[in-house]
Coordinates of C-alpha atoms and ligand atoms in Angstrom, one line a residue:
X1 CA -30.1 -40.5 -180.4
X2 CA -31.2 -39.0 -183.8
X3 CA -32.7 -42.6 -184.9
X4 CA -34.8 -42.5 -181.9
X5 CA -36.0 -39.4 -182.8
X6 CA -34.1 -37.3 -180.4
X7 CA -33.9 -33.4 -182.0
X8 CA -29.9 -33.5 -181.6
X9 CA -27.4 -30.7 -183.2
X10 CA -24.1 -31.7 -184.7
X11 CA -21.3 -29.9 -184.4
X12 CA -19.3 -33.1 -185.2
X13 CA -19.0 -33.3 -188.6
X14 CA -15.6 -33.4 -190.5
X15 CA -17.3 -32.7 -193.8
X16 CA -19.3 -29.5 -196.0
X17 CA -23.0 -29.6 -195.5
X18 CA -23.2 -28.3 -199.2
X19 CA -23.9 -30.6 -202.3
X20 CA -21.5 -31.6 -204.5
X21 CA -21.9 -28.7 -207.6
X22 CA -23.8 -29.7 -210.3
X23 CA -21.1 -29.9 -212.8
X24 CA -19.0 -32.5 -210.8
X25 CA -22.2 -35.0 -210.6
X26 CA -22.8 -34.6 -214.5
X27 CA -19.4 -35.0 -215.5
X28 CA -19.5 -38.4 -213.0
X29 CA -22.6 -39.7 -214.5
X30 CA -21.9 -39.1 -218.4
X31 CA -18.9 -41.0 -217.6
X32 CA -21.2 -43.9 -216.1
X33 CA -23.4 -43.6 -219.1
X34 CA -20.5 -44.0 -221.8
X35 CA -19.4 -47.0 -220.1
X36 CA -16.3 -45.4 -218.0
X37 CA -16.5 -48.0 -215.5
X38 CA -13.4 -51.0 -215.5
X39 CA -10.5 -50.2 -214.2
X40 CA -8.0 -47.7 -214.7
X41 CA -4.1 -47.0 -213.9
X42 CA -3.5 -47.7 -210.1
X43 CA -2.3 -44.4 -210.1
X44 CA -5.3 -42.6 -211.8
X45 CA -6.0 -41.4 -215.2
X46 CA -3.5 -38.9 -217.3
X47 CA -6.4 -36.4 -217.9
X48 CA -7.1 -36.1 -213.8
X49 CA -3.5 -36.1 -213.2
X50 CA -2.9 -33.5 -215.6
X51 CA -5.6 -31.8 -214.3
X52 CA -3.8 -32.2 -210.9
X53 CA -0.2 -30.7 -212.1
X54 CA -2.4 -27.6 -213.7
X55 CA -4.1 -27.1 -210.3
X56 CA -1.2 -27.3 -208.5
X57 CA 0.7 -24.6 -210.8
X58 CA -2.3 -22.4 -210.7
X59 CA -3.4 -22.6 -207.3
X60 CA 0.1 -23.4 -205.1
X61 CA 2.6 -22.0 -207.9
X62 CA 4.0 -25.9 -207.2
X63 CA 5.4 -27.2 -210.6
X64 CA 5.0 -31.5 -210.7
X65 CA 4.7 -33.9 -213.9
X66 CA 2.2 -36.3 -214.3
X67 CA 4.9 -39.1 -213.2
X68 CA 4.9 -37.2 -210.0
X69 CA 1.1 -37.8 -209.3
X70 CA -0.9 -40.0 -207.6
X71 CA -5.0 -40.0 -207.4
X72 CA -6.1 -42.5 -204.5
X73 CA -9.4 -43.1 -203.0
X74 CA -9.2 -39.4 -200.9
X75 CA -6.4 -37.7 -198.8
X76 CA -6.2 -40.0 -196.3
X77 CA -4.9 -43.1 -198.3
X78 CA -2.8 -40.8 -199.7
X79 CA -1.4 -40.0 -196.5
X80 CA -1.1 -43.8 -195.5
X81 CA 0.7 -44.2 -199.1
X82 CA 3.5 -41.7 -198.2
X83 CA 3.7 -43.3 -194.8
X84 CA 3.7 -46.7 -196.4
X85 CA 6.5 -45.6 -198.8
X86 CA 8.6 -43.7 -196.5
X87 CA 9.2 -45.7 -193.1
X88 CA 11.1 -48.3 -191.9
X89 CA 10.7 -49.3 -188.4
X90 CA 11.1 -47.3 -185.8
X91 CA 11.5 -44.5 -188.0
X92 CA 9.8 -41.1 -185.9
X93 CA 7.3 -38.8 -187.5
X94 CA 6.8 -35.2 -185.5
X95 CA 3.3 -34.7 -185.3
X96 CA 1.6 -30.7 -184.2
X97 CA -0.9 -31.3 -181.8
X98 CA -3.4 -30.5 -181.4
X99 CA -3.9 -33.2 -184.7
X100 CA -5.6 -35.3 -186.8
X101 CA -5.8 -38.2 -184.9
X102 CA -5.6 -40.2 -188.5
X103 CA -1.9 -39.2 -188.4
X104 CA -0.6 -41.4 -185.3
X105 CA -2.6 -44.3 -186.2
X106 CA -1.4 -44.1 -189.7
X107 CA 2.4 -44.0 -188.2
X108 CA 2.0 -46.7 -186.5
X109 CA 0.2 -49.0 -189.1
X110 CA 4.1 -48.0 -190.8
X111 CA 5.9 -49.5 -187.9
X112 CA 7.0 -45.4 -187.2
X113 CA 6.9 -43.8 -184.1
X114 CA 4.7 -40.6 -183.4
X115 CA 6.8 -37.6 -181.7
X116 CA 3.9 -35.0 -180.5
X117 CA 5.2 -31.3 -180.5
X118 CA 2.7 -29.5 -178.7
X119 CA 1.2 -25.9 -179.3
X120 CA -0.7 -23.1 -177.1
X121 CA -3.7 -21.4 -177.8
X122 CA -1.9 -18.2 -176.9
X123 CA 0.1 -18.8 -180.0
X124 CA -2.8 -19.6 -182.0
X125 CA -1.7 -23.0 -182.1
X126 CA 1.2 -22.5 -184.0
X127 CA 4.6 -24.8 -183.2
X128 CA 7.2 -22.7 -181.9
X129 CA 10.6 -23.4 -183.9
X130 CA 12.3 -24.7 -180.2
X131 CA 10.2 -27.4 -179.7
X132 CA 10.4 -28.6 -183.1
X133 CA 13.8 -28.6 -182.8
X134 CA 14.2 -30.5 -179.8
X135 CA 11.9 -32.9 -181.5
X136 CA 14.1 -33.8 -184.3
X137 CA 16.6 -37.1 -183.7
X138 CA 18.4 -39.3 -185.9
X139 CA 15.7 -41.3 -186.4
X140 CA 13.2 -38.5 -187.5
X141 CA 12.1 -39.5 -190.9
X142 CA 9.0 -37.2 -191.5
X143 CA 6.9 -34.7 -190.3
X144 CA 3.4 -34.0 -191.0
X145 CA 2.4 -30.7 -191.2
X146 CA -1.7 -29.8 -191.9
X147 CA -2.3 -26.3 -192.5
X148 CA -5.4 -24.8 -192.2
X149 CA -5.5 -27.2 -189.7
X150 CA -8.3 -29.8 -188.3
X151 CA -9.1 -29.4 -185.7
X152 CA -7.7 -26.0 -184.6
X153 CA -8.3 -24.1 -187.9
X154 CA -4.9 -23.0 -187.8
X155 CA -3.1 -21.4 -190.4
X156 CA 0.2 -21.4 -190.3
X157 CA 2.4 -18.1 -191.0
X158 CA 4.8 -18.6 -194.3
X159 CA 7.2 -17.7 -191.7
X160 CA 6.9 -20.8 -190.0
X161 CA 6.5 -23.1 -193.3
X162 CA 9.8 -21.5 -194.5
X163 CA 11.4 -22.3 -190.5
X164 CA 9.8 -25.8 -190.9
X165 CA 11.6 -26.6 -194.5
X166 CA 14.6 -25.2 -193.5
X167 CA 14.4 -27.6 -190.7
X168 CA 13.6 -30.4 -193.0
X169 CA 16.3 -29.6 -195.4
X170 CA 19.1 -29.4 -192.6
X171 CA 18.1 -32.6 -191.3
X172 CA 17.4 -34.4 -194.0
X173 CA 13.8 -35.6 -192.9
X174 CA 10.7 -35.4 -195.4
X175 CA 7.9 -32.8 -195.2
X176 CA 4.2 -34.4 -195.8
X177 CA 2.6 -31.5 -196.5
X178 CA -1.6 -32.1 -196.1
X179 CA -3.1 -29.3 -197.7
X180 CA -6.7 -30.6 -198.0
X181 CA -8.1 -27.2 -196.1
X182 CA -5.9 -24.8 -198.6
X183 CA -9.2 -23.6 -200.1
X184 CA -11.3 -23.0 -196.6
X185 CA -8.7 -20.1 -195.6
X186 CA -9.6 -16.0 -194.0
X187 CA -8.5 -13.2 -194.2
X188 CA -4.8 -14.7 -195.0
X189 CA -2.7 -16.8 -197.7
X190 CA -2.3 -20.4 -198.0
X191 CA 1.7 -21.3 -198.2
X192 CA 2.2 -25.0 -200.2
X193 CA 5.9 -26.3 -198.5
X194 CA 6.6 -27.4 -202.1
X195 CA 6.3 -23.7 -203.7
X196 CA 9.1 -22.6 -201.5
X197 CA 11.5 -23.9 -204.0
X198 CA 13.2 -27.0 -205.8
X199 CA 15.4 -28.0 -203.0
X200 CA 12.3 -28.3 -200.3
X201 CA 10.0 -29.5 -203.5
X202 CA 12.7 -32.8 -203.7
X203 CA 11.6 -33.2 -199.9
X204 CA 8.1 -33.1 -200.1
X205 CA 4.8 -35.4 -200.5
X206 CA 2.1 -32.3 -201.0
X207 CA -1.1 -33.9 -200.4
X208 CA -4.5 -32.4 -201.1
X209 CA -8.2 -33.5 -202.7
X210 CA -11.8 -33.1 -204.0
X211 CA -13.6 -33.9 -200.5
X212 CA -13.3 -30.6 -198.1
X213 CA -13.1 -28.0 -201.2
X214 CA -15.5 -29.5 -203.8
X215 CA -18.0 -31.2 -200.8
X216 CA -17.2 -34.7 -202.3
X217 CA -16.3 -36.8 -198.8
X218 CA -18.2 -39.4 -200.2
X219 CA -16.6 -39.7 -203.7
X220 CA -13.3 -40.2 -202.4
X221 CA -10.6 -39.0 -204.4
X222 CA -7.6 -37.2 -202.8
X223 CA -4.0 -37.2 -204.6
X224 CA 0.1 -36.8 -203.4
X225 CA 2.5 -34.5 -205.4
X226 CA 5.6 -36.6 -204.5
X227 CA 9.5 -36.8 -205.8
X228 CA 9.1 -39.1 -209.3
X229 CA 11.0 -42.3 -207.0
X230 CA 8.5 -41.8 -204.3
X231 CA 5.3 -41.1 -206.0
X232 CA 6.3 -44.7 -208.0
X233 CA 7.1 -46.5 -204.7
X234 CA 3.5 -45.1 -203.5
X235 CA 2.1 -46.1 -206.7
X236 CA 3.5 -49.9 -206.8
X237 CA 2.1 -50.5 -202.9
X238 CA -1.4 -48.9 -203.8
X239 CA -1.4 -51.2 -206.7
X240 CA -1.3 -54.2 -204.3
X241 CA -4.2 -52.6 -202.0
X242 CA -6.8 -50.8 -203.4
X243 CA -5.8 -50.7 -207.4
X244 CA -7.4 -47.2 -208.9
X245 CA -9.4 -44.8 -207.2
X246 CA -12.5 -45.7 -209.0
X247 CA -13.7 -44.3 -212.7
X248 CA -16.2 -42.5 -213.0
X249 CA -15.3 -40.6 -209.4
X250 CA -12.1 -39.7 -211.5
X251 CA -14.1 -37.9 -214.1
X252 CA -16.2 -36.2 -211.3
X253 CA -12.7 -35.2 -209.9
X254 CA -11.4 -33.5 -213.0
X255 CA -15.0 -31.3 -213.6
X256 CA -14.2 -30.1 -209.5
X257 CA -10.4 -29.1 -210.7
X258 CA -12.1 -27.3 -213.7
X259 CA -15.0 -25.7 -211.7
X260 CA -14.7 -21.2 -211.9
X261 CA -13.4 -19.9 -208.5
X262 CA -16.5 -18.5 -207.9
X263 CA -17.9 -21.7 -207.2
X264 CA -15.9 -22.5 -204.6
X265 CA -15.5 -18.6 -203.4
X266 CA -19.1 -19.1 -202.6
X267 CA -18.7 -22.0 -200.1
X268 CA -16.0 -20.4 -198.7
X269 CA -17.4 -17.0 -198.0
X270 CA -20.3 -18.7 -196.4
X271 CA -17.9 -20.7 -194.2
X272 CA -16.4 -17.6 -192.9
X273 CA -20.0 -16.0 -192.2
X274 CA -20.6 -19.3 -190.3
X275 CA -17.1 -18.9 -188.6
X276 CA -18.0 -15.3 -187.7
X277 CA -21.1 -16.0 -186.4
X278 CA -20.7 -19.0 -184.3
X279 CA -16.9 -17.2 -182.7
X280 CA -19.3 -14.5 -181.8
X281 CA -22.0 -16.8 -179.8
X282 CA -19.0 -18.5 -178.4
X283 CA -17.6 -15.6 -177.0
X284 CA -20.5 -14.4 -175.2
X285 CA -20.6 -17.0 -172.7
X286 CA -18.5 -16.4 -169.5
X287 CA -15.7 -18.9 -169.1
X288 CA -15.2 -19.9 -172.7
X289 CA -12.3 -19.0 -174.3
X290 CA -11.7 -18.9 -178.2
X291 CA -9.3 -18.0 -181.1
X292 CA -10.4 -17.1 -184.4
X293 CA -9.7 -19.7 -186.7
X294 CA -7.6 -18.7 -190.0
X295 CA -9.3 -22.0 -192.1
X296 CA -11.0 -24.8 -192.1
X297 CA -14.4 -25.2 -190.5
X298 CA -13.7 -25.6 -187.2
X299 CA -13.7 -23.6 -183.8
X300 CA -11.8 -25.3 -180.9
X301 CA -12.6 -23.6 -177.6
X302 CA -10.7 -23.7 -174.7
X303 CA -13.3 -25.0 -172.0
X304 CA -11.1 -25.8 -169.1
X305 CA -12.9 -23.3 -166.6
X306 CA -16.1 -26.0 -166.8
X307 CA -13.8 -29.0 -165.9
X308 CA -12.0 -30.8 -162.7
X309 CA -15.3 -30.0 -160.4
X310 CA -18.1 -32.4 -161.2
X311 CA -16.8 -32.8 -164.7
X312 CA -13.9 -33.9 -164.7
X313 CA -12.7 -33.8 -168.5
X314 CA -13.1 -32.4 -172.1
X315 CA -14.7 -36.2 -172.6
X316 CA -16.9 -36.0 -169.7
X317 CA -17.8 -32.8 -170.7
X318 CA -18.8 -33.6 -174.7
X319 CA -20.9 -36.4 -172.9
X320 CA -22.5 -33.9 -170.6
X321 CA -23.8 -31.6 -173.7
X322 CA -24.5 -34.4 -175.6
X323 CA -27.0 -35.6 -173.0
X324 CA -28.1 -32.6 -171.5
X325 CA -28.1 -30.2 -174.5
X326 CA -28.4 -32.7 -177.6
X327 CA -25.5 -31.5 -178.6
X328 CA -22.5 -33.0 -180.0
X329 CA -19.0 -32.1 -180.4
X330 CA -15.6 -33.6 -179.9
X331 CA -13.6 -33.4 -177.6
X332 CA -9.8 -32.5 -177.9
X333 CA -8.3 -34.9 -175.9
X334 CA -9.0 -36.8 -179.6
X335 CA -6.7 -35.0 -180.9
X336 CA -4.3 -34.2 -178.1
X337 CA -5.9 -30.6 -177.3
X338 CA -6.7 -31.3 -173.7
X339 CA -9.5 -29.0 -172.1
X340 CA -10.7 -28.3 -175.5
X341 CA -13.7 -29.4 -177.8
X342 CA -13.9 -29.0 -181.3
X343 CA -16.6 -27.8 -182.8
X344 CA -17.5 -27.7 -186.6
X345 CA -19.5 -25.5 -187.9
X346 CA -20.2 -27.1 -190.9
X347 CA -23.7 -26.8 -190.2
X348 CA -26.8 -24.4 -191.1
X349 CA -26.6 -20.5 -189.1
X350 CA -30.2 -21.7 -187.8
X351 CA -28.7 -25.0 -185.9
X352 CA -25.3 -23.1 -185.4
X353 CA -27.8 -20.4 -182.9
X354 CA -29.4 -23.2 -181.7
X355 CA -26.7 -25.1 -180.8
X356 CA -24.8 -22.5 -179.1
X357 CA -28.2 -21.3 -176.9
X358 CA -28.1 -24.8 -175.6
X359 CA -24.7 -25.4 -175.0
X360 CA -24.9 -21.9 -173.1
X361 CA -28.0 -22.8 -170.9
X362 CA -26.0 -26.0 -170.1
X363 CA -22.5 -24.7 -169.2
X364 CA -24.7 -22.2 -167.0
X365 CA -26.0 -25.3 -164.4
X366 CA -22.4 -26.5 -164.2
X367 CA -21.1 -22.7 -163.2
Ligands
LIG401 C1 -6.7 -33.0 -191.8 C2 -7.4 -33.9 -192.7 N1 -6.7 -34.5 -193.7 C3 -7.2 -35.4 -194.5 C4 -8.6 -35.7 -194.4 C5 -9.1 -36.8 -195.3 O1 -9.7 -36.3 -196.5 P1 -10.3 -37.3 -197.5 O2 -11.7 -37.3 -197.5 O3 -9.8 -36.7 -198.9 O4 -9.7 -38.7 -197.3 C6 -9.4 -35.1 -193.4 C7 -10.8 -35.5 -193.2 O5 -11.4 -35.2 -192.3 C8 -8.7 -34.2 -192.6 O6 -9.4 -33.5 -191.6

């Protein structure tokens, strides 16, 4: 609809709408320009992974060697990696939903079987420790546990991390920890599974990245903190698929784990304005209900009072604003969040009011 000209707002997008600091892109290009640009180890260069092991010390109090790391091209290979290295078939991997839908697909490309633990809004999305336990069987190799979450914006409690690794450690399953939101987090703390202490640390694949802190989607460089034996196993099947994230990204990649806080403290402040803001025009329209997010950059309201009449479904309904407000969202059933839509508001305050005042005058001619 945009390429015909159509004036549509997005609140679809899984990624910043800043660009990529300054700093990042120089670092990137000077490497171009001295001729950085053949391969490299499969596993990424000792300066970014030693970059890496300080980041996670300083940030997530997680201690790792370099032989622990690998750089890929962005969290999600990194998450198909550890899925790569971890299952045989048949093995079952509890997913949270509502989830990234990346995470069944990814099981599955492994042979694995996804087991769905479901949430409530009441609980802000947050498993409760029954239902992950009657999730667990002999055959429960993994779980996969994304916190601040897409598409909920969940954060989970370090009450519920700590429940989870106990879980883990009892069982003898493996956390994979995707931390790629730990920077986009209000008014509360990020918890790493891997800081909680060595025992949980030997049972964990931390994964995080450049894209969603550093607004580098496109530069794709994400990385695993893994047990030496699994990082190497993740390393060797890489090697066969992909080889090394590539060069000169690598340098940009080190620059973003270098950048001051403020740098990022900026984006983020701005994300919770936008949060703020768009939870506010949310919750003046009669029939919507909404959480408040804890991180991330997504809202995910519950619109089930606009559906089963003429509209059936959260699908019919994204369709419905798409064509009759221009504007798009997606709808939870995506990610296993029936009746929901997720909305990101990785977009400017200006669209963010517009947006809303349309989706409003639209949900009003269904009422
Ligand atoms: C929960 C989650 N994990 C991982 C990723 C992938 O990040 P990357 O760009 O580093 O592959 C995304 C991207 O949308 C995501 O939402």
């Amino acid at each position: 609809m945009k390429a015909e000209g159509i004036d549509v707002v997005s609140f679809a997008a899984g990624e910043p709408d800043f660009n990529t600091p300054t700093p990042i892109c120089d670092a990137a290009i000077e490497a171009i320009r001295a001729g950085f640009t053949k391969y490299t180890p499969s596993s990424g260069i000792n300066d970014l992974k030693d970059a890496i092991v300080a980041k996670l010390d300083r940030e997530n109090h997680v201690r790792a060697t370099r032989d622990q790391i690998v750089v890929s091209c962005g969290a999600k290979h990194s998450i198909y990696n550890s899925m790569m290295a971890l299952l045989d078939p048949g093995d079952e991997v509890i997913l949270i939903a509502p989830y990234w839908m990346t995470y069944a697909d990814q099981v599955r490309l492994a042979d694995g079987i996804p087991v769905v633990v479901h949430t409530r809004a009441e609980d802000d999305f947050v498993p409760s420790l029954d239902d992950l336990k009657a999730a667990i069987t002999p055959k429960t190799k993994a779980i996969i546990v994304n916190t601040p979450c897409n598409p909920t914006g969940a954060a989970l409690p370090r009450q519920t991390v700590k429940d989870i690794a106990a879980l883990a450690l009892r069982h003898g399953f493996w956390v994979v920890s995707d931390e790629i939101y730990e920077r986009l987090i209000y008014d509360t703390e990020h918890q790493s599974f891997a800081a909680l202490g060595t025992d949980i640390a030997e049972r964990t694949i931390t994964v995080g990245g450049c894209s969603k802190t550093y607004s580098m989607t496109g530069w794709r460089i994400g990385f695993a903190a893994a047990p030496a034996a699994v990082a190497k196993a993740m390393s060797n099947f890489q090697d066969q698929v992909t080889s090394n994230p590539t060069s000169f990204a690598q340098k940009g990649a080190i620059a973003a784990f270098e950048l001051p806080d403020m740098a990022v403290e900026a984006m983020r402040t701005e994300f919770q304005a936008r949060r703020d803001l768009v939870l506010g025009l949310l919750r003046g329209i009669p029939g919507i209900k909404v959480r408040e997010p804890k991180g991330a950059f997504y809202v995910f309201p519950d619109v089930g009072a606009f559906l089963g009449g003429e509209i059936d479904t959260d699908m019919e309904l994204a369709n419905y604003l798409l064509e009759e407000a221009k504007v798009a969202t997606v709808p939870g059933t995506v990610f296993e969040g029936v009746g929901h839509l997720r909305m990101s508001y990785a977009a400017s305050r200006e669209n963010i009011e517009k947006g809303v005042a349309r989706i409003a005058d639209a949900l009003k001619k269904l009422v």
